[in-house]
PDB file of C-alpha atoms in Angstrom:
ATOM      1  CA  UNK T 717     133.688 -21.288-141.758  1.00 89.00           C
ATOM      2  CA  UNK T 718     133.078 -24.674-140.188  1.00 89.00           C
ATOM      3  CA  UNK T 719     131.885 -27.984-141.555  1.00 88.00           C
ATOM      4  CA  UNK T 720     129.877 -30.750-139.978  1.00 87.00           C
ATOM      5  CA  UNK T 721     130.475 -34.025-141.757  1.00 83.00           C
ATOM      6  CA  UNK T 722     129.585 -37.661-141.644  1.00 83.00           C
ATOM      7  CA  UNK T 723     132.201 -40.384-141.266  1.00 80.00           C
ATOM      8  CA  UNK T 724     130.575 -42.054-144.286  1.00 84.00           C
ATOM      9  CA  UNK T 725     131.441 -39.125-146.635  1.00 89.00           C
ATOM     10  CA  UNK T 726     134.522 -38.727-148.805  1.00 89.00           C
ATOM     11  CA  UNK T 727     134.971 -35.385-150.611  1.00 91.00           C
ATOM     12  CA  UNK T 728     135.575 -35.753-154.339  1.00 91.00           C
ATOM     13  CA  UNK T 729     138.713 -33.871-155.296  1.00 84.00           C
ATOM     14  CA  UNK T 730     138.492 -30.971-157.668  1.00 85.00           C
ATOM     15  CA  UNK T 731     134.764 -30.379-157.080  1.00 83.00           C
ATOM     16  CA  UNK T 732     134.991 -27.013-155.357  1.00 85.00           C
ATOM     17  CA  UNK T 733     137.100 -23.969-154.675  1.00 88.00           C
ATOM     18  CA  UNK T 734     137.505 -22.181-151.361  1.00 87.00           C
ATOM     19  CA  UNK T 735     136.662 -18.921-153.124  1.00 91.00           C
ATOM     20  CA  UNK T 736     133.035 -20.157-153.390  1.00 92.00           C
ATOM     21  CA  UNK T 737     132.497 -19.571-149.664  1.00 92.00           C
ATOM     22  CA  UNK T 738     130.374 -16.448-149.260  1.00 91.00           C
ATOM     23  CA  UNK T 739     130.884 -14.409-146.090  1.00 90.00           C
ATOM     24  CA  UNK T 740     127.371 -12.954-146.409  1.00 92.00           C
ATOM     25  CA  UNK T 741     125.622 -16.352-146.196  1.00 94.00           C
ATOM     26  CA  UNK T 742     125.023 -18.212-142.917  1.00 95.00           C
ATOM     27  CA  UNK T 743     125.169 -21.659-144.522  1.00 95.00           C
ATOM     28  CA  UNK T 744     126.399 -23.419-147.630  1.00 95.00           C
ATOM     29  CA  UNK T 745     125.165 -26.734-148.937  1.00 93.00           C
ATOM     30  CA  UNK T 746     126.892 -29.432-150.934  1.00 94.00           C
ATOM     31  CA  UNK T 747     125.883 -32.470-152.974  1.00 95.00           C
ATOM     32  CA  UNK T 748     126.008 -35.991-151.509  1.00 94.00           C
ATOM     33  CA  UNK T 749     126.142 -38.851-154.022  1.00 94.00           C
ATOM     34  CA  UNK T 750     124.220 -41.824-152.619  1.00 90.00           C
ATOM     35  CA  UNK T 751     126.305 -44.895-151.782  1.00 87.00           C
ATOM     36  CA  UNK T 752     124.637 -46.942-154.524  1.00 87.00           C
ATOM     37  CA  UNK T 753     124.937 -43.976-156.938  1.00 89.00           C
ATOM     38  CA  UNK T 754     121.151 -44.068-157.482  1.00 92.00           C
ATOM     39  CA  UNK T 755     120.728 -40.401-156.702  1.00 93.00           C
ATOM     40  CA  UNK T 756     121.902 -37.327-154.846  1.00 94.00           C
ATOM     41  CA  UNK T 757     120.766 -35.096-152.026  1.00 92.00           C
ATOM     42  CA  UNK T 758     122.074 -31.851-150.558  1.00 93.00           C
ATOM     43  CA  UNK T 759     123.361 -31.173-147.055  1.00 92.00           C
ATOM     44  CA  UNK T 760     123.603 -27.713-145.522  1.00 92.00           C
ATOM     45  CA  UNK T 761     126.442 -28.559-143.177  1.00 92.00           C
ATOM     46  CA  UNK T 762     128.960 -25.825-144.032  1.00 92.00           C
ATOM     47  CA  UNK T 763     128.376 -22.757-141.899  1.00 93.00           C
ATOM     48  CA  UNK T 764     129.676 -19.390-140.830  1.00 92.00           C
ATOM     49  CA  UNK T 765     131.403 -19.759-137.483  1.00 91.00           C
ATOM     50  CA  UNK T 766     129.342 -17.125-135.686  1.00 92.00           C
ATOM     51  CA  UNK T 767     127.815 -16.969-132.187  1.00 93.00           C
ATOM     52  CA  UNK T 768     124.625 -18.984-131.796  1.00 94.00           C
ATOM     53  CA  UNK T 769     125.481 -21.968-134.015  1.00 94.00           C
ATOM     54  CA  UNK T 770     123.960 -25.186-132.628  1.00 93.00           C
ATOM     55  CA  UNK T 771     123.892 -28.851-133.622  1.00 92.00           C
ATOM     56  CA  UNK T 772     120.618 -30.457-132.585  1.00 91.00           C
ATOM     57  CA  UNK T 773     120.011 -34.178-132.089  1.00 91.00           C
ATOM     58  CA  UNK T 774     122.363 -37.097-131.509  1.00 91.00           C
ATOM     59  CA  UNK T 775     121.823 -38.598-134.974  1.00 87.00           C
ATOM     60  CA  UNK T 776     120.239 -37.216-138.152  1.00 86.00           C
ATOM     61  CA  UNK T 777     121.462 -33.875-136.876  1.00 89.00           C
ATOM     62  CA  UNK T 778     120.262 -30.415-137.805  1.00 89.00           C
ATOM     63  CA  UNK T 779     122.664 -27.495-137.928  1.00 92.00           C
ATOM     64  CA  UNK T 780     121.038 -24.270-136.684  1.00 92.00           C
ATOM     65  CA  UNK T 781     122.856 -21.090-137.731  1.00 95.00           C
ATOM     66  CA  UNK T 782     121.544 -17.581-137.026  1.00 95.00           C
ATOM     67  CA  UNK T 783     120.909 -15.100-139.785  1.00 93.00           C
ATOM     68  CA  UNK T 784     123.485 -12.375-140.280  1.00 92.00           C
ATOM     69  CA  UNK T 785     122.035  -8.850-139.909  1.00 90.00           C
ATOM     70  CA  UNK T 786     121.082  -7.408-143.307  1.00 88.00           C
ATOM     71  CA  UNK T 787     121.507 -10.777-144.990  1.00 91.00           C
ATOM     72  CA  UNK T 788     119.999 -11.179-148.485  1.00 89.00           C
ATOM     73  CA  UNK T 789     120.668 -14.901-148.960  1.00 92.00           C
ATOM     74  CA  UNK T 790     120.682 -17.323-146.003  1.00 94.00           C
ATOM     75  CA  UNK T 791     122.202 -20.352-147.779  1.00 94.00           C
ATOM     76  CA  UNK T 792     124.160 -20.869-150.986  1.00 94.00           C
ATOM     77  CA  UNK T 793     125.088 -23.975-152.922  1.00 93.00           C
ATOM     78  CA  UNK T 794     128.713 -24.970-153.438  1.00 93.00           C
ATOM     79  CA  UNK T 795     130.061 -27.134-156.243  1.00 93.00           C
ATOM     80  CA  UNK T 796     131.459 -29.535-153.598  1.00 94.00           C
ATOM     81  CA  UNK T 797     130.422 -33.171-154.105  1.00 95.00           C
ATOM     82  CA  UNK T 798     130.983 -35.964-151.585  1.00 94.00           C
ATOM     83  CA  UNK T 799     130.583 -39.727-151.997  1.00 93.00           C
ATOM     84  CA  UNK T 800     128.603 -41.547-149.336  1.00 90.00           C
ATOM     85  CA  UNK T 801     129.783 -45.051-148.432  1.00 86.00           C
ATOM     86  CA  UNK T 802     127.449 -47.995-147.798  1.00 76.00           C
ATOM     87  CA  UNK T 803     127.042 -49.561-144.344  1.00 65.00           C
ATOM     88  CA  UNK T 804     128.942 -46.679-142.858  1.00 60.00           C
ATOM     89  CA  UNK T 805     132.017 -46.154-140.794  1.00 57.00           C
ATOM     90  CA  UNK T 806     129.980 -46.307-137.598  1.00 55.00           C
ATOM     91  CA  UNK T 807     128.630 -49.765-138.392  1.00 59.00           C
ATOM     92  CA  UNK T 808     131.928 -51.644-138.130  1.00 60.00           C
ATOM     93  CA  UNK T 809     130.769 -53.105-134.825  1.00 62.00           C
ATOM     94  CA  UNK T 810     127.267 -53.829-136.176  1.00 65.00           C
ATOM     95  CA  UNK T 811     123.858 -52.735-134.866  1.00 74.00           C
ATOM     96  CA  UNK T 812     124.049 -49.128-136.102  1.00 77.00           C
ATOM     97  CA  UNK T 813     120.245 -48.892-136.265  1.00 81.00           C
ATOM     98  CA  UNK T 814     119.948 -50.234-132.715  1.00 85.00           C
ATOM     99  CA  UNK T 815     122.265 -47.498-131.432  1.00 87.00           C
ATOM    100  CA  UNK T 816     120.385 -44.917-133.482  1.00 90.00           C
ATOM    101  CA  UNK T 817     117.081 -46.006-131.915  1.00 94.00           C
ATOM    102  CA  UNK T 818     118.546 -45.494-128.434  1.00 94.00           C
ATOM    103  CA  UNK T 819     119.754 -42.006-129.405  1.00 95.00           C
ATOM    104  CA  UNK T 820     116.466 -41.138-131.145  1.00 96.00           C
ATOM    105  CA  UNK T 821     114.486 -42.112-128.035  1.00 97.00           C
ATOM    106  CA  UNK T 822     116.693 -39.755-125.993  1.00 97.00           C
ATOM    107  CA  UNK T 823     116.097 -37.028-128.597  1.00 96.00           C
ATOM    108  CA  UNK T 824     112.338 -37.629-128.345  1.00 95.00           C
ATOM    109  CA  UNK T 825     112.579 -37.056-124.579  1.00 95.00           C
ATOM    110  CA  UNK T 826     114.264 -33.688-125.272  1.00 93.00           C
ATOM    111  CA  UNK T 827     111.971 -32.781-128.200  1.00 92.00           C
ATOM    112  CA  UNK T 828     108.593 -34.417-127.449  1.00 93.00           C
ATOM    113  CA  UNK T 829     106.420 -34.868-130.521  1.00 91.00           C
ATOM    114  CA  UNK T 830     109.223 -33.956-132.937  1.00 92.00           C
ATOM    115  CA  UNK T 831     108.059 -35.181-136.333  1.00 92.00           C
ATOM    116  CA  UNK T 832     111.584 -35.676-137.712  1.00 91.00           C
ATOM    117  CA  UNK T 833     112.648 -37.861-134.784  1.00 94.00           C
ATOM    118  CA  UNK T 834     109.456 -39.923-135.018  1.00 95.00           C
ATOM    119  CA  UNK T 835     110.023 -40.503-138.752  1.00 94.00           C
ATOM    120  CA  UNK T 836     113.604 -41.683-138.155  1.00 93.00           C
ATOM    121  CA  UNK T 837     112.480 -44.024-135.347  1.00 95.00           C
ATOM    122  CA  UNK T 838     110.200 -45.719-137.894  1.00 94.00           C
ATOM    123  CA  UNK T 839     112.968 -45.865-140.497  1.00 91.00           C
ATOM    124  CA  UNK T 840     115.534 -47.373-138.124  1.00 91.00           C
ATOM    125  CA  UNK T 841     113.053 -50.046-136.981  1.00 92.00           C
ATOM    126  CA  UNK T 842     112.454 -50.941-140.642  1.00 88.00           C
ATOM    127  CA  UNK T 843     116.211 -51.199-141.159  1.00 84.00           C
ATOM    128  CA  UNK T 844     116.339 -53.674-138.240  1.00 84.00           C
ATOM    129  CA  UNK T 845     113.382 -55.708-139.485  1.00 82.00           C
ATOM    130  CA  UNK T 846     115.580 -58.239-141.275  1.00 75.00           C
ATOM    131  CA  UNK T 847     114.289 -61.482-139.891  1.00 62.00           C
ATOM    132  CA  UNK T 848     114.242 -64.747-141.795  1.00 64.00           C
ATOM    133  CA  UNK T 849     112.577 -63.418-144.926  1.00 69.00           C
ATOM    134  CA  UNK T 850     113.345 -59.704-145.201  1.00 71.00           C
ATOM    135  CA  UNK T 851     109.642 -59.297-146.077  1.00 80.00           C
ATOM    136  CA  UNK T 852     107.635 -57.312-143.488  1.00 80.00           C
ATOM    137  CA  UNK T 853     104.331 -59.039-144.296  1.00 83.00           C
ATOM    138  CA  UNK T 854     105.820 -62.543-144.025  1.00 82.00           C
ATOM    139  CA  UNK T 855     107.652 -61.647-140.808  1.00 79.00           C
ATOM    140  CA  UNK T 856     104.340 -60.693-139.200  1.00 82.00           C
ATOM    141  CA  UNK T 857     102.332 -63.612-140.632  1.00 85.00           C
ATOM    142  CA  UNK T 858     104.961 -66.169-139.681  1.00 85.00           C
ATOM    143  CA  UNK T 859     105.868 -64.562-136.357  1.00 82.00           C
ATOM    144  CA  UNK T 860     109.456 -64.110-137.510  1.00 79.00           C
ATOM    145  CA  UNK T 861     112.124 -62.335-135.466  1.00 78.00           C
ATOM    146  CA  UNK T 862     111.627 -59.145-137.498  1.00 83.00           C
ATOM    147  CA  UNK T 863     107.929 -58.845-136.593  1.00 86.00           C
ATOM    148  CA  UNK T 864     108.638 -56.679-133.526  1.00 89.00           C
ATOM    149  CA  UNK T 865     110.507 -54.101-135.607  1.00 89.00           C
ATOM    150  CA  UNK T 866     107.786 -54.102-138.292  1.00 89.00           C
ATOM    151  CA  UNK T 867     105.170 -53.365-135.608  1.00 91.00           C
ATOM    152  CA  UNK T 868     107.314 -50.597-134.073  1.00 94.00           C
ATOM    153  CA  UNK T 869     107.998 -49.067-137.502  1.00 93.00           C
ATOM    154  CA  UNK T 870     104.277 -49.022-138.318  1.00 93.00           C
ATOM    155  CA  UNK T 871     103.499 -47.517-134.918  1.00 95.00           C
ATOM    156  CA  UNK T 872     105.919 -44.640-135.547  1.00 96.00           C
ATOM    157  CA  UNK T 873     104.930 -44.180-139.220  1.00 94.00           C
ATOM    158  CA  UNK T 874     101.248 -43.943-138.201  1.00 94.00           C
ATOM    159  CA  UNK T 875     102.097 -41.517-135.385  1.00 94.00           C
ATOM    160  CA  UNK T 876     104.030 -39.354-137.871  1.00 93.00           C
ATOM    161  CA  UNK T 877     101.282 -39.516-140.518  1.00 92.00           C
ATOM    162  CA  UNK T 878      98.630 -38.438-138.017  1.00 90.00           C
ATOM    163  CA  UNK T 879     100.549 -35.324-136.974  1.00 87.00           C
ATOM    164  CA  UNK T 880      99.332 -31.950-138.072  1.00 72.00           C
ATOM    165  CA  UNK T 881     101.748 -30.103-140.331  1.00 61.00           C
ATOM    166  CA  UNK T 882     104.596 -29.185-138.043  1.00 58.00           C
ATOM    167  CA  UNK T 883     107.986 -27.630-138.268  1.00 52.00           C
ATOM    168  CA  UNK T 884     110.694 -29.927-136.973  1.00 58.00           C
ATOM    169  CA  UNK T 885     112.599 -28.750-133.941  1.00 57.00           C
ATOM    170  CA  UNK T 886     115.449 -26.551-135.136  1.00 58.00           C
ATOM    171  CA  UNK T 887     114.080 -25.970-138.630  1.00 56.00           C
ATOM    172  CA  UNK T 888     112.441 -22.649-139.365  1.00 48.00           C
ATOM    173  CA  UNK T 889     110.433 -21.423-142.288  1.00 41.00           C
ATOM    174  CA  UNK T 890     110.779 -17.739-143.156  1.00 41.00           C
TER     175      UNK T 890
END
């Protein structure tokens, strides 16, 4: 098995046993506790190390793992829990969202019209909005420094909302 992880995650000790890994499943998912402890989400980043495994995108990655012949269950949940940390390891130098936007634009060149990438472009622009007030409406009305990012975020959110239902690149529905 292999694991793809985020530098902002710390595994919580005693939350899982190696014996939980199932050789008949392509992927396993684990629980991520939000940095502010307001909620949880799951990540399917533990995988069988088999031919054809791919990691797609530079940020907000997707792990693509082929099905195993005769497989009954593609993914299984583990009892593993990890704690996410605020601001992130990668943001020590600042401007994490700015770097993400650069990477997302490169991803959009590779995957034109990808709904997931377009959504994250909007999100990262909102994260950069900042400005004097931190309020998107005031930034636009007052011509604050965050107005550009508010406009870009809205542009991408509208583009994403107007898309027909689509499957994101690398994600398949059986």
